[in-house]
């Protein structure tokens, strides 16, 4: 069982930056592929980024490529999402997710564990 707790959300002006953190419980964090998803009001949850167990491979959705960066620190059981050049359309609840997998997963259905979410609001 893995418990995930996100932090770092908030209100920011367009063009600004935020860094989200997600800390996992347990001693096997490095066994999990980690992902970030988001859900805007009235929309379905969508993939944002994912990272391999070692951190050596990352993938980002086209909508955030070049602006967002996923990373992880296995010694701290934490995955990060650095968000730069934020836009109003980035406003959403952001969730981190984990799955015990060798393959990096981009589908929401592929993840087994979810955090409670953290709100990001970008004002224009």
mmCIF file with all atom_site columns, C-alpha atoms in Angstrom:
data_model
loop_
_atom_site.group_PDB
_atom_site.id
_atom_site.type_symbol
_atom_site.label_atom_id
_atom_site.label_alt_id
_atom_site.label_comp_id
_atom_site.label_asym_id
_atom_site.label_entity_id
_atom_site.label_seq_id
_atom_site.pdbx_PDB_ins_code
_atom_site.Cartn_x
_atom_site.Cartn_y
_atom_site.Cartn_z
_atom_site.occupancy
_atom_site.B_iso_or_equiv
_atom_site.pdbx_formal_charge
_atom_site.auth_seq_id
_atom_site.auth_comp_id
_atom_site.auth_asym_id
_atom_site.auth_atom_id
_atom_site.pdbx_PDB_model_num
ATOM 1   C CA . UNK A 1 1   ? 0.000   0.000  0.000   1.00 0.00 ? 1   UNK A CA 1
ATOM 2   C CA . UNK A 1 2   ? 1.276   3.452  -0.896  1.00 0.00 ? 2   UNK A CA 1
ATOM 3   C CA . UNK A 1 3   ? -0.084  6.719  0.420   1.00 0.00 ? 3   UNK A CA 1
ATOM 4   C CA . UNK A 1 4   ? 0.548   9.868  -1.594  1.00 0.00 ? 4   UNK A CA 1
ATOM 5   C CA . UNK A 1 5   ? 0.321   13.434 -0.330  1.00 0.00 ? 5   UNK A CA 1
ATOM 6   C CA . UNK A 1 6   ? 0.558   16.381 -2.717  1.00 0.00 ? 6   UNK A CA 1
ATOM 7   C CA . UNK A 1 7   ? 1.536   19.915 -1.771  1.00 0.00 ? 7   UNK A CA 1
ATOM 8   C CA . UNK A 1 8   ? 2.585   23.157 -3.407  1.00 0.00 ? 8   UNK A CA 1
ATOM 9   C CA . UNK A 1 9   ? -0.595  24.217 -5.137  1.00 0.00 ? 9   UNK A CA 1
ATOM 10  C CA . UNK A 1 10  ? -1.970  27.726 -4.936  1.00 0.00 ? 10  UNK A CA 1
ATOM 11  C CA . UNK A 1 11  ? -2.938  30.883 -6.788  1.00 0.00 ? 11  UNK A CA 1
ATOM 12  C CA . UNK A 1 12  ? -0.466  32.330 -9.287  1.00 0.00 ? 12  UNK A CA 1
ATOM 13  C CA . UNK A 1 13  ? -0.608  34.905 -12.058 1.00 0.00 ? 13  UNK A CA 1
ATOM 14  C CA . UNK A 1 14  ? -0.295  33.874 -15.669 1.00 0.00 ? 14  UNK A CA 1
ATOM 15  C CA . UNK A 1 15  ? 3.360   33.552 -16.609 1.00 0.00 ? 15  UNK A CA 1
ATOM 16  C CA . UNK A 1 16  ? 4.328   32.579 -13.092 1.00 0.00 ? 16  UNK A CA 1
ATOM 17  C CA . UNK A 1 17  ? 5.709   29.343 -11.668 1.00 0.00 ? 17  UNK A CA 1
ATOM 18  C CA . UNK A 1 18  ? 4.820   26.747 -9.073  1.00 0.00 ? 18  UNK A CA 1
ATOM 19  C CA . UNK A 1 19  ? 6.450   23.536 -7.941  1.00 0.00 ? 19  UNK A CA 1
ATOM 20  C CA . UNK A 1 20  ? 4.235   20.682 -6.838  1.00 0.00 ? 20  UNK A CA 1
ATOM 21  C CA . UNK A 1 21  ? 5.526   17.942 -4.572  1.00 0.00 ? 21  UNK A CA 1
ATOM 22  C CA . UNK A 1 22  ? 4.149   14.501 -3.886  1.00 0.00 ? 22  UNK A CA 1
ATOM 23  C CA . UNK A 1 23  ? 5.559   12.495 -1.014  1.00 0.00 ? 23  UNK A CA 1
ATOM 24  C CA . UNK A 1 24  ? 4.952   8.769  -0.731  1.00 0.00 ? 24  UNK A CA 1
ATOM 25  C CA . UNK A 1 25  ? 4.854   6.566  2.322   1.00 0.00 ? 25  UNK A CA 1
ATOM 26  C CA . UNK A 1 26  ? 6.712   3.273  2.448   1.00 0.00 ? 26  UNK A CA 1
ATOM 27  C CA . UNK A 1 27  ? 10.210  2.056  1.734   1.00 0.00 ? 27  UNK A CA 1
ATOM 28  C CA . UNK A 1 28  ? 9.803   0.968  -1.880  1.00 0.00 ? 28  UNK A CA 1
ATOM 29  C CA . UNK A 1 29  ? 9.249   4.303  -3.603  1.00 0.00 ? 29  UNK A CA 1
ATOM 30  C CA . UNK A 1 30  ? 11.900  3.488  -6.192  1.00 0.00 ? 30  UNK A CA 1
ATOM 31  C CA . UNK A 1 31  ? 9.784   0.536  -7.351  1.00 0.00 ? 31  UNK A CA 1
ATOM 32  C CA . UNK A 1 32  ? 7.009   2.813  -8.557  1.00 0.00 ? 32  UNK A CA 1
ATOM 33  C CA . UNK A 1 33  ? 6.475   4.661  -11.773 1.00 0.00 ? 33  UNK A CA 1
ATOM 34  C CA . UNK A 1 34  ? 5.051   8.056  -10.838 1.00 0.00 ? 34  UNK A CA 1
ATOM 35  C CA . UNK A 1 35  ? 2.677   10.266 -12.755 1.00 0.00 ? 35  UNK A CA 1
ATOM 36  C CA . UNK A 1 36  ? 0.954   13.615 -12.573 1.00 0.00 ? 36  UNK A CA 1
ATOM 37  C CA . UNK A 1 37  ? -2.595  14.141 -13.804 1.00 0.00 ? 37  UNK A CA 1
ATOM 38  C CA . UNK A 1 38  ? -4.977  17.093 -13.642 1.00 0.00 ? 38  UNK A CA 1
ATOM 39  C CA . UNK A 1 39  ? -8.690  17.705 -13.733 1.00 0.00 ? 39  UNK A CA 1
ATOM 40  C CA . UNK A 1 40  ? -10.198 21.048 -14.663 1.00 0.00 ? 40  UNK A CA 1
ATOM 41  C CA . UNK A 1 41  ? -13.795 21.943 -13.726 1.00 0.00 ? 41  UNK A CA 1
ATOM 42  C CA . UNK A 1 42  ? -16.268 20.135 -15.950 1.00 0.00 ? 42  UNK A CA 1
ATOM 43  C CA . UNK A 1 43  ? -13.560 18.101 -17.662 1.00 0.00 ? 43  UNK A CA 1
ATOM 44  C CA . UNK A 1 44  ? -12.177 14.610 -17.335 1.00 0.00 ? 44  UNK A CA 1
ATOM 45  C CA . UNK A 1 45  ? -8.886  13.934 -15.620 1.00 0.00 ? 45  UNK A CA 1
ATOM 46  C CA . UNK A 1 46  ? -5.987  14.105 -18.068 1.00 0.00 ? 46  UNK A CA 1
ATOM 47  C CA . UNK A 1 47  ? -2.369  12.996 -18.167 1.00 0.00 ? 47  UNK A CA 1
ATOM 48  C CA . UNK A 1 48  ? 0.312   15.598 -17.533 1.00 0.00 ? 48  UNK A CA 1
ATOM 49  C CA . UNK A 1 49  ? 3.642   13.795 -17.059 1.00 0.00 ? 49  UNK A CA 1
ATOM 50  C CA . UNK A 1 50  ? 5.221   10.546 -15.881 1.00 0.00 ? 50  UNK A CA 1
ATOM 51  C CA . UNK A 1 51  ? 8.649   9.383  -14.777 1.00 0.00 ? 51  UNK A CA 1
ATOM 52  C CA . UNK A 1 52  ? 10.387  6.026  -14.652 1.00 0.00 ? 52  UNK A CA 1
ATOM 53  C CA . UNK A 1 53  ? 11.457  4.358  -11.441 1.00 0.00 ? 53  UNK A CA 1
ATOM 54  C CA . UNK A 1 54  ? 15.032  5.608  -11.669 1.00 0.00 ? 54  UNK A CA 1
ATOM 55  C CA . UNK A 1 55  ? 14.074  9.004  -13.038 1.00 0.00 ? 55  UNK A CA 1
ATOM 56  C CA . UNK A 1 56  ? 16.035  8.375  -16.208 1.00 0.00 ? 56  UNK A CA 1
ATOM 57  C CA . UNK A 1 57  ? 13.008  8.532  -18.482 1.00 0.00 ? 57  UNK A CA 1
ATOM 58  C CA . UNK A 1 58  ? 10.270  11.137 -18.484 1.00 0.00 ? 58  UNK A CA 1
ATOM 59  C CA . UNK A 1 59  ? 7.322   11.887 -20.717 1.00 0.00 ? 59  UNK A CA 1
ATOM 60  C CA . UNK A 1 60  ? 5.196   15.039 -20.843 1.00 0.00 ? 60  UNK A CA 1
ATOM 61  C CA . UNK A 1 61  ? 1.913   15.767 -22.545 1.00 0.00 ? 61  UNK A CA 1
ATOM 62  C CA . UNK A 1 62  ? 2.216   18.075 -25.532 1.00 0.00 ? 62  UNK A CA 1
ATOM 63  C CA . UNK A 1 63  ? 0.125   20.709 -23.758 1.00 0.00 ? 63  UNK A CA 1
ATOM 64  C CA . UNK A 1 64  ? 2.827   21.181 -21.093 1.00 0.00 ? 64  UNK A CA 1
ATOM 65  C CA . UNK A 1 65  ? 5.987   20.205 -22.961 1.00 0.00 ? 65  UNK A CA 1
ATOM 66  C CA . UNK A 1 66  ? 8.666   22.843 -22.569 1.00 0.00 ? 66  UNK A CA 1
ATOM 67  C CA . UNK A 1 67  ? 6.866   24.447 -19.617 1.00 0.00 ? 67  UNK A CA 1
ATOM 68  C CA . UNK A 1 68  ? 6.497   21.634 -17.047 1.00 0.00 ? 68  UNK A CA 1
ATOM 69  C CA . UNK A 1 69  ? 9.159   19.225 -15.819 1.00 0.00 ? 69  UNK A CA 1
ATOM 70  C CA . UNK A 1 70  ? 8.647   16.085 -13.781 1.00 0.00 ? 70  UNK A CA 1
ATOM 71  C CA . UNK A 1 71  ? 11.468  14.836 -11.558 1.00 0.00 ? 71  UNK A CA 1
ATOM 72  C CA . UNK A 1 72  ? 11.936  12.622 -8.525  1.00 0.00 ? 72  UNK A CA 1
ATOM 73  C CA . UNK A 1 73  ? 14.180  12.157 -5.530  1.00 0.00 ? 73  UNK A CA 1
ATOM 74  C CA . UNK A 1 74  ? 14.055  8.536  -4.439  1.00 0.00 ? 74  UNK A CA 1
ATOM 75  C CA . UNK A 1 75  ? 16.001  9.276  -1.257  1.00 0.00 ? 75  UNK A CA 1
ATOM 76  C CA . UNK A 1 76  ? 13.175  11.615 -0.215  1.00 0.00 ? 76  UNK A CA 1
ATOM 77  C CA . UNK A 1 77  ? 10.296  9.482  -1.554  1.00 0.00 ? 77  UNK A CA 1
ATOM 78  C CA . UNK A 1 78  ? 9.160   12.519 -3.490  1.00 0.00 ? 78  UNK A CA 1
ATOM 79  C CA . UNK A 1 79  ? 8.162   13.346 -7.046  1.00 0.00 ? 79  UNK A CA 1
ATOM 80  C CA . UNK A 1 80  ? 7.995   16.930 -8.268  1.00 0.00 ? 80  UNK A CA 1
ATOM 81  C CA . UNK A 1 81  ? 6.268   18.863 -11.010 1.00 0.00 ? 81  UNK A CA 1
ATOM 82  C CA . UNK A 1 82  ? 7.963   22.145 -11.844 1.00 0.00 ? 82  UNK A CA 1
ATOM 83  C CA . UNK A 1 83  ? 5.477   24.350 -13.671 1.00 0.00 ? 83  UNK A CA 1
ATOM 84  C CA . UNK A 1 84  ? 6.709   27.443 -15.496 1.00 0.00 ? 84  UNK A CA 1
ATOM 85  C CA . UNK A 1 85  ? 5.018   29.927 -17.837 1.00 0.00 ? 85  UNK A CA 1
ATOM 86  C CA . UNK A 1 86  ? 1.659   29.014 -16.371 1.00 0.00 ? 86  UNK A CA 1
ATOM 87  C CA . UNK A 1 87  ? -1.480  29.753 -18.355 1.00 0.00 ? 87  UNK A CA 1
ATOM 88  C CA . UNK A 1 88  ? -5.092  30.126 -17.272 1.00 0.00 ? 88  UNK A CA 1
ATOM 89  C CA . UNK A 1 89  ? -5.869  26.816 -18.973 1.00 0.00 ? 89  UNK A CA 1
ATOM 90  C CA . UNK A 1 90  ? -3.508  25.095 -16.511 1.00 0.00 ? 90  UNK A CA 1
ATOM 91  C CA . UNK A 1 91  ? -6.040  25.772 -13.744 1.00 0.00 ? 91  UNK A CA 1
ATOM 92  C CA . UNK A 1 92  ? -7.042  22.399 -12.315 1.00 0.00 ? 92  UNK A CA 1
ATOM 93  C CA . UNK A 1 93  ? -6.728  20.027 -9.410  1.00 0.00 ? 93  UNK A CA 1
ATOM 94  C CA . UNK A 1 94  ? -3.420  18.218 -9.819  1.00 0.00 ? 94  UNK A CA 1
ATOM 95  C CA . UNK A 1 95  ? -3.045  14.602 -8.707  1.00 0.00 ? 95  UNK A CA 1
ATOM 96  C CA . UNK A 1 96  ? -0.004  12.420 -8.355  1.00 0.00 ? 96  UNK A CA 1
ATOM 97  C CA . UNK A 1 97  ? -0.295  8.704  -8.943  1.00 0.00 ? 97  UNK A CA 1
ATOM 98  C CA . UNK A 1 98  ? 1.845   5.608  -8.511  1.00 0.00 ? 98  UNK A CA 1
ATOM 99  C CA . UNK A 1 99  ? 2.041   2.152  -10.007 1.00 0.00 ? 99  UNK A CA 1
ATOM 100 C CA . UNK A 1 100 ? 4.453   -0.705 -9.360  1.00 0.00 ? 100 UNK A CA 1
ATOM 101 C CA . UNK A 1 101 ? 5.595   -1.143 -12.935 1.00 0.00 ? 101 UNK A CA 1
ATOM 102 C CA . UNK A 1 102 ? 8.642   -1.458 -15.135 1.00 0.00 ? 102 UNK A CA 1
ATOM 103 C CA . UNK A 1 103 ? 6.952   0.383  -17.981 1.00 0.00 ? 103 UNK A CA 1
ATOM 104 C CA . UNK A 1 104 ? 6.121   4.086  -17.780 1.00 0.00 ? 104 UNK A CA 1
ATOM 105 C CA . UNK A 1 105 ? 2.346   4.466  -17.882 1.00 0.00 ? 105 UNK A CA 1
ATOM 106 C CA . UNK A 1 106 ? 0.417   7.418  -19.285 1.00 0.00 ? 106 UNK A CA 1
ATOM 107 C CA . UNK A 1 107 ? -3.120  6.097  -18.916 1.00 0.00 ? 107 UNK A CA 1
ATOM 108 C CA . UNK A 1 108 ? -5.089  6.994  -15.818 1.00 0.00 ? 108 UNK A CA 1
ATOM 109 C CA . UNK A 1 109 ? -6.361  3.417  -15.657 1.00 0.00 ? 109 UNK A CA 1
ATOM 110 C CA . UNK A 1 110 ? -2.804  2.138  -15.327 1.00 0.00 ? 110 UNK A CA 1
ATOM 111 C CA . UNK A 1 111 ? -2.209  3.664  -11.918 1.00 0.00 ? 111 UNK A CA 1
ATOM 112 C CA . UNK A 1 112 ? -3.130  1.988  -8.645  1.00 0.00 ? 112 UNK A CA 1
ATOM 113 C CA . UNK A 1 113 ? -2.544  4.702  -6.059  1.00 0.00 ? 113 UNK A CA 1
ATOM 114 C CA . UNK A 1 114 ? -3.657  8.331  -6.021  1.00 0.00 ? 114 UNK A CA 1
ATOM 115 C CA . UNK A 1 115 ? -3.157  11.368 -3.872  1.00 0.00 ? 115 UNK A CA 1
ATOM 116 C CA . UNK A 1 116 ? -5.959  13.638 -2.731  1.00 0.00 ? 116 UNK A CA 1
ATOM 117 C CA . UNK A 1 117 ? -5.060  16.391 -5.175  1.00 0.00 ? 117 UNK A CA 1
ATOM 118 C CA . UNK A 1 118 ? -3.867  19.969 -4.867  1.00 0.00 ? 118 UNK A CA 1
ATOM 119 C CA . UNK A 1 119 ? -5.553  22.981 -6.451  1.00 0.00 ? 119 UNK A CA 1
ATOM 120 C CA . UNK A 1 120 ? -3.657  25.146 -8.918  1.00 0.00 ? 120 UNK A CA 1
ATOM 121 C CA . UNK A 1 121 ? -5.343  28.353 -10.005 1.00 0.00 ? 121 UNK A CA 1
ATOM 122 C CA . UNK A 1 122 ? -3.795  30.603 -12.641 1.00 0.00 ? 122 UNK A CA 1
ATOM 123 C CA . UNK A 1 123 ? -5.237  34.087 -12.914 1.00 0.00 ? 123 UNK A CA 1
ATOM 124 C CA . UNK A 1 124 ? -5.048  35.950 -16.190 1.00 0.00 ? 124 UNK A CA 1
#
